[in-house]
XYZ file of C-alpha atoms in Angstrom:
297
model
C 114.313 131.521 130.613
C 110.773 130.604 131.605
C 110.995 126.861 132.273
C 108.530 124.133 133.195
C 110.329 121.318 135.027
C 108.448 118.044 135.394
C 109.853 115.149 137.418
C 111.591 115.896 140.710
C 113.209 112.652 141.771
C 116.796 112.467 143.017
C 118.088 113.640 139.639
C 115.370 116.094 138.637
C 115.261 117.905 141.955
C 119.001 118.603 141.831
C 118.807 119.739 138.198
C 115.886 122.066 138.927
C 117.754 123.607 141.872
C 120.706 124.391 139.623
C 118.430 126.056 137.067
C 116.929 128.257 139.781
C 120.419 129.055 141.057
C 121.386 130.145 137.525
C 118.511 132.654 137.476
C 115.893 130.836 135.402
C 112.195 131.066 136.315
C 110.750 127.637 137.101
C 107.244 126.250 137.333
C 107.508 122.711 138.663
C 105.328 119.633 138.758
C 105.850 116.292 140.448
C 103.407 113.444 140.968
C 104.265 113.526 144.689
C 103.564 117.192 145.372
C 105.795 117.403 148.447
C 108.903 117.174 146.232
C 107.670 120.196 144.286
C 106.836 122.125 147.451
C 110.470 121.793 148.573
C 111.463 124.129 145.715
C 108.887 126.781 146.541
C 111.129 128.627 149.072
C 113.760 128.887 146.324
C 111.325 130.774 144.096
C 109.723 128.016 142.036
C 106.004 128.063 141.347
C 104.227 124.761 141.986
C 101.743 123.594 139.342
C 98.851 121.211 139.927
C 99.228 119.432 136.563
C 101.892 118.995 133.863
C 99.747 121.112 131.554
C 99.592 123.963 134.035
C 103.370 123.858 134.358
C 103.891 123.926 130.576
C 101.368 126.689 129.805
C 103.319 129.781 128.799
C 106.729 128.104 129.127
C 109.543 128.673 126.646
C 110.977 125.267 127.511
C 109.405 122.253 129.220
C 111.918 119.801 130.679
C 110.879 116.263 131.613
C 113.076 114.109 133.863
C 111.002 110.988 134.490
C 111.530 107.316 135.236
C 110.339 105.606 132.061
C 108.224 105.650 128.896
C 105.003 105.194 130.861
C 105.653 108.277 133.011
C 106.601 110.371 129.984
C 103.498 109.248 128.089
C 101.292 110.184 131.054
C 102.554 113.773 131.338
C 102.954 114.499 127.612
C 99.852 112.840 126.165
C 97.765 112.367 129.329
C 94.642 110.914 127.747
C 91.548 111.067 129.889
C 92.632 114.145 131.806
C 90.697 117.392 131.892
C 91.436 119.842 129.076
C 94.995 121.201 128.869
C 96.353 119.077 131.709
C 99.131 117.538 129.616
C 102.247 119.050 128.053
C 101.273 118.495 124.430
C 98.025 120.417 124.761
C 99.467 123.250 126.862
C 102.939 123.994 125.522
C 102.806 127.092 123.282
C 103.721 126.897 119.580
C 107.481 127.360 119.015
C 108.235 126.291 122.600
C 110.591 123.348 123.198
C 110.087 120.076 125.016
C 113.472 118.845 126.258
C 113.224 115.199 127.270
C 116.102 114.385 129.625
C 114.670 111.037 130.708
C 116.130 107.675 129.711
C 113.397 106.477 127.373
C 113.038 104.150 124.406
C 114.031 105.124 120.891
C 110.434 104.432 119.847
C 109.004 106.836 122.443
C 111.479 109.516 121.383
C 110.329 109.162 117.767
C 106.710 109.452 118.875
C 107.463 112.629 120.844
C 109.285 114.222 117.906
C 106.338 113.558 115.586
C 103.694 114.724 118.071
C 105.439 118.019 118.827
C 106.105 118.727 115.137
C 102.407 118.274 114.434
C 101.569 120.967 116.981
C 104.293 123.358 115.746
C 106.339 122.785 118.898
C 109.995 121.721 119.033
C 111.499 118.595 120.539
C 115.040 117.982 121.771
C 116.239 114.736 123.350
C 118.902 115.444 125.974
C 119.471 112.441 128.249
C 122.254 112.674 130.806
C 125.142 110.613 132.140
C 125.797 111.003 135.859
C 124.515 109.939 139.252
C 122.582 112.167 141.714
C 125.779 113.575 143.216
C 126.857 114.745 139.734
C 123.436 116.305 139.180
C 123.725 118.200 142.478
C 127.164 119.503 141.504
C 126.015 120.503 137.976
C 128.559 118.018 136.593
C 126.288 115.971 134.335
C 127.273 115.010 130.801
C 124.388 115.892 128.488
C 123.836 114.282 125.081
C 121.562 116.504 122.998
C 120.005 115.791 119.603
C 117.373 117.633 117.602
C 117.147 120.871 115.603
C 120.447 122.733 115.957
C 118.778 126.084 116.586
C 116.709 124.673 119.424
C 119.721 123.011 121.049
C 121.503 126.383 120.989
C 118.401 128.038 122.393
C 118.522 125.603 125.332
C 122.285 125.762 125.859
C 122.056 128.164 128.856
C 119.900 125.522 130.569
C 122.309 122.726 129.726
C 125.246 124.810 130.950
C 123.484 125.321 134.297
C 122.960 121.569 134.780
C 126.017 119.939 133.269
C 129.740 120.233 132.672
C 129.672 119.237 128.978
C 126.974 119.068 126.313
C 127.617 116.720 123.394
C 125.681 117.362 120.176
C 124.549 114.093 118.598
C 122.948 115.425 115.417
C 119.521 116.583 114.360
C 117.697 113.260 114.798
C 116.491 113.410 118.395
C 116.124 109.623 118.990
C 119.850 109.235 118.279
C 120.617 110.790 121.661
C 118.404 108.215 123.360
C 120.207 105.353 121.616
C 123.570 106.763 122.730
C 122.275 107.007 126.298
C 121.003 103.414 126.316
C 124.259 102.157 124.818
C 126.274 104.114 127.377
C 124.254 102.604 130.214
C 124.829 99.164 128.694
C 128.584 99.769 128.810
C 128.300 100.786 132.466
C 126.570 97.488 133.245
C 129.332 95.514 131.548
C 131.880 97.361 133.704
C 129.831 96.572 136.822
C 129.571 92.891 135.880
C 133.279 92.555 135.083
C 134.221 94.307 138.323
C 131.831 92.041 140.237
C 133.421 88.901 138.837
C 136.942 90.245 139.401
C 136.274 91.230 143.033
C 134.724 87.816 143.694
C 137.903 86.129 142.474
C 140.203 88.454 144.424
C 138.246 87.971 147.646
C 138.016 84.213 147.200
C 141.821 84.163 146.824
C 142.163 86.009 150.142
C 143.480 89.256 148.675
C 142.537 92.731 149.891
C 139.664 94.166 147.819
C 140.552 97.793 148.551
C 144.180 97.304 147.567
C 143.005 95.649 144.344
C 140.769 98.650 143.653
C 143.618 101.077 144.347
C 145.942 99.272 141.946
C 143.327 99.056 139.189
C 142.158 102.659 139.348
C 145.661 104.093 139.520
C 146.985 102.138 136.563
C 144.991 100.550 133.731
C 141.528 101.790 134.698
C 142.008 105.353 135.879
C 138.489 106.445 134.939
C 135.514 107.710 136.985
C 133.296 104.752 136.080
C 135.783 102.236 137.521
C 136.459 104.372 140.581
C 132.780 104.934 141.364
C 131.515 101.402 140.879
C 134.710 99.736 142.023
C 134.404 101.589 145.341
C 130.745 100.572 145.734
C 131.568 96.922 145.069
C 134.698 96.910 147.257
C 132.754 98.373 150.181
C 129.545 96.457 149.314
C 127.681 99.747 149.744
C 124.598 99.242 147.602
C 122.127 101.134 149.786
C 120.913 103.827 149.604
C 120.654 103.398 145.867
C 121.948 106.117 143.561
C 120.248 104.311 140.681
C 117.855 101.544 141.622
C 118.260 98.108 140.106
C 114.794 97.973 138.433
C 115.679 101.137 136.483
C 118.828 99.410 135.251
C 116.738 96.456 134.104
C 114.355 98.854 132.342
C 117.238 100.456 130.434
C 118.569 97.015 129.521
C 115.197 96.046 128.057
C 115.040 99.273 126.030
C 118.536 98.611 124.690
C 117.642 95.056 123.678
C 114.484 96.316 121.955
C 116.522 98.825 119.932
C 119.083 96.138 119.112
C 116.370 93.736 117.961
C 114.838 96.403 115.717
C 118.246 96.986 114.118
C 119.034 93.231 113.965
C 122.142 93.656 116.118
C 122.965 90.753 118.464
C 124.142 91.904 121.917
C 125.000 88.767 123.913
C 126.542 90.729 126.789
C 123.305 92.672 127.196
C 121.397 89.401 127.473
C 123.821 88.162 130.138
C 123.433 91.386 132.128
C 119.643 91.087 131.852
C 119.850 87.693 133.568
C 122.045 89.194 136.299
C 119.440 91.876 136.954
C 116.677 89.275 137.098
C 118.707 87.116 139.504
C 119.296 90.132 141.742
C 115.577 90.976 141.747
C 114.813 87.360 142.646
C 117.183 87.758 145.611
C 115.187 90.761 146.887
C 117.542 93.518 145.729
C 114.889 95.684 144.065
C 115.587 98.657 146.354
C 119.366 98.400 145.985
C 121.723 100.162 143.581
C 122.085 98.512 140.184
C 125.702 97.708 141.110
C 124.262 95.233 143.631
C 124.376 92.609 140.881
C 127.877 92.158 142.328
C 126.193 90.226 145.157
C 125.216 87.569 142.623
C 128.866 87.013 141.607
C 129.897 86.894 145.265
C 127.194 84.387 146.114
C 128.070 82.162 143.166
C 131.695 82.222 144.356
C 130.596 80.938 147.758
C 131.368 84.212 149.538
């Protein structure tokens, strides 16, 4: 397929490489052009603007940090003509948003693309950069069924499983935010548990081995348990401020639906405490340092 890929951070770059490897034709754009230039030897064409990348594409994929970044490349007010995705994407082409964005932004994208006779699919992903590199992401896709099927070869090149979450695109974004919330509760509970084990003089690695080979034999416990046991929070696979951003988006969705989420509020305070301690460049699992510090470790 002829694909525009916009957003080449740690996740996006790996996903774009897998699409090229699968034989798709990519035109890429990244705010820092050097990340885009790295894909040129692999056969990608480098565009100067998001609009240039999207012009003539069958599918435009965005993998960006937040609502603000998505708004800039899709709507791009104040730019020269046809520099944004909305103005440049051909009718009947698809915008696949794989970013972790708000439910409200996803609704806005769906409406804007429908108005221009374009299609919109929300397809956020679960998985860290190493999963993206190995094409082992879990993709949650929602939107028109025919367009999801049209994009399935792309999803198959980037992930190990694609879950279909219905025809209402923002539903996929809510599932993604809720999934990330559950990850943060696992991180917080592991952090508190490791603080207790260490304070009692027990071996943290043995504790991890027992947990992950009995009651909690799941990737999420193994991945984050290992990071916390080894206190390896740098380099960050997912930076702490991005975790705080996702937490805020979750709480906004919960407030709109009048659903209290006290654990989410607690995690928000943990993120803020970690930022106050200078952990903004660390992995979001570094909130474990707050539990350790409070335990006097």
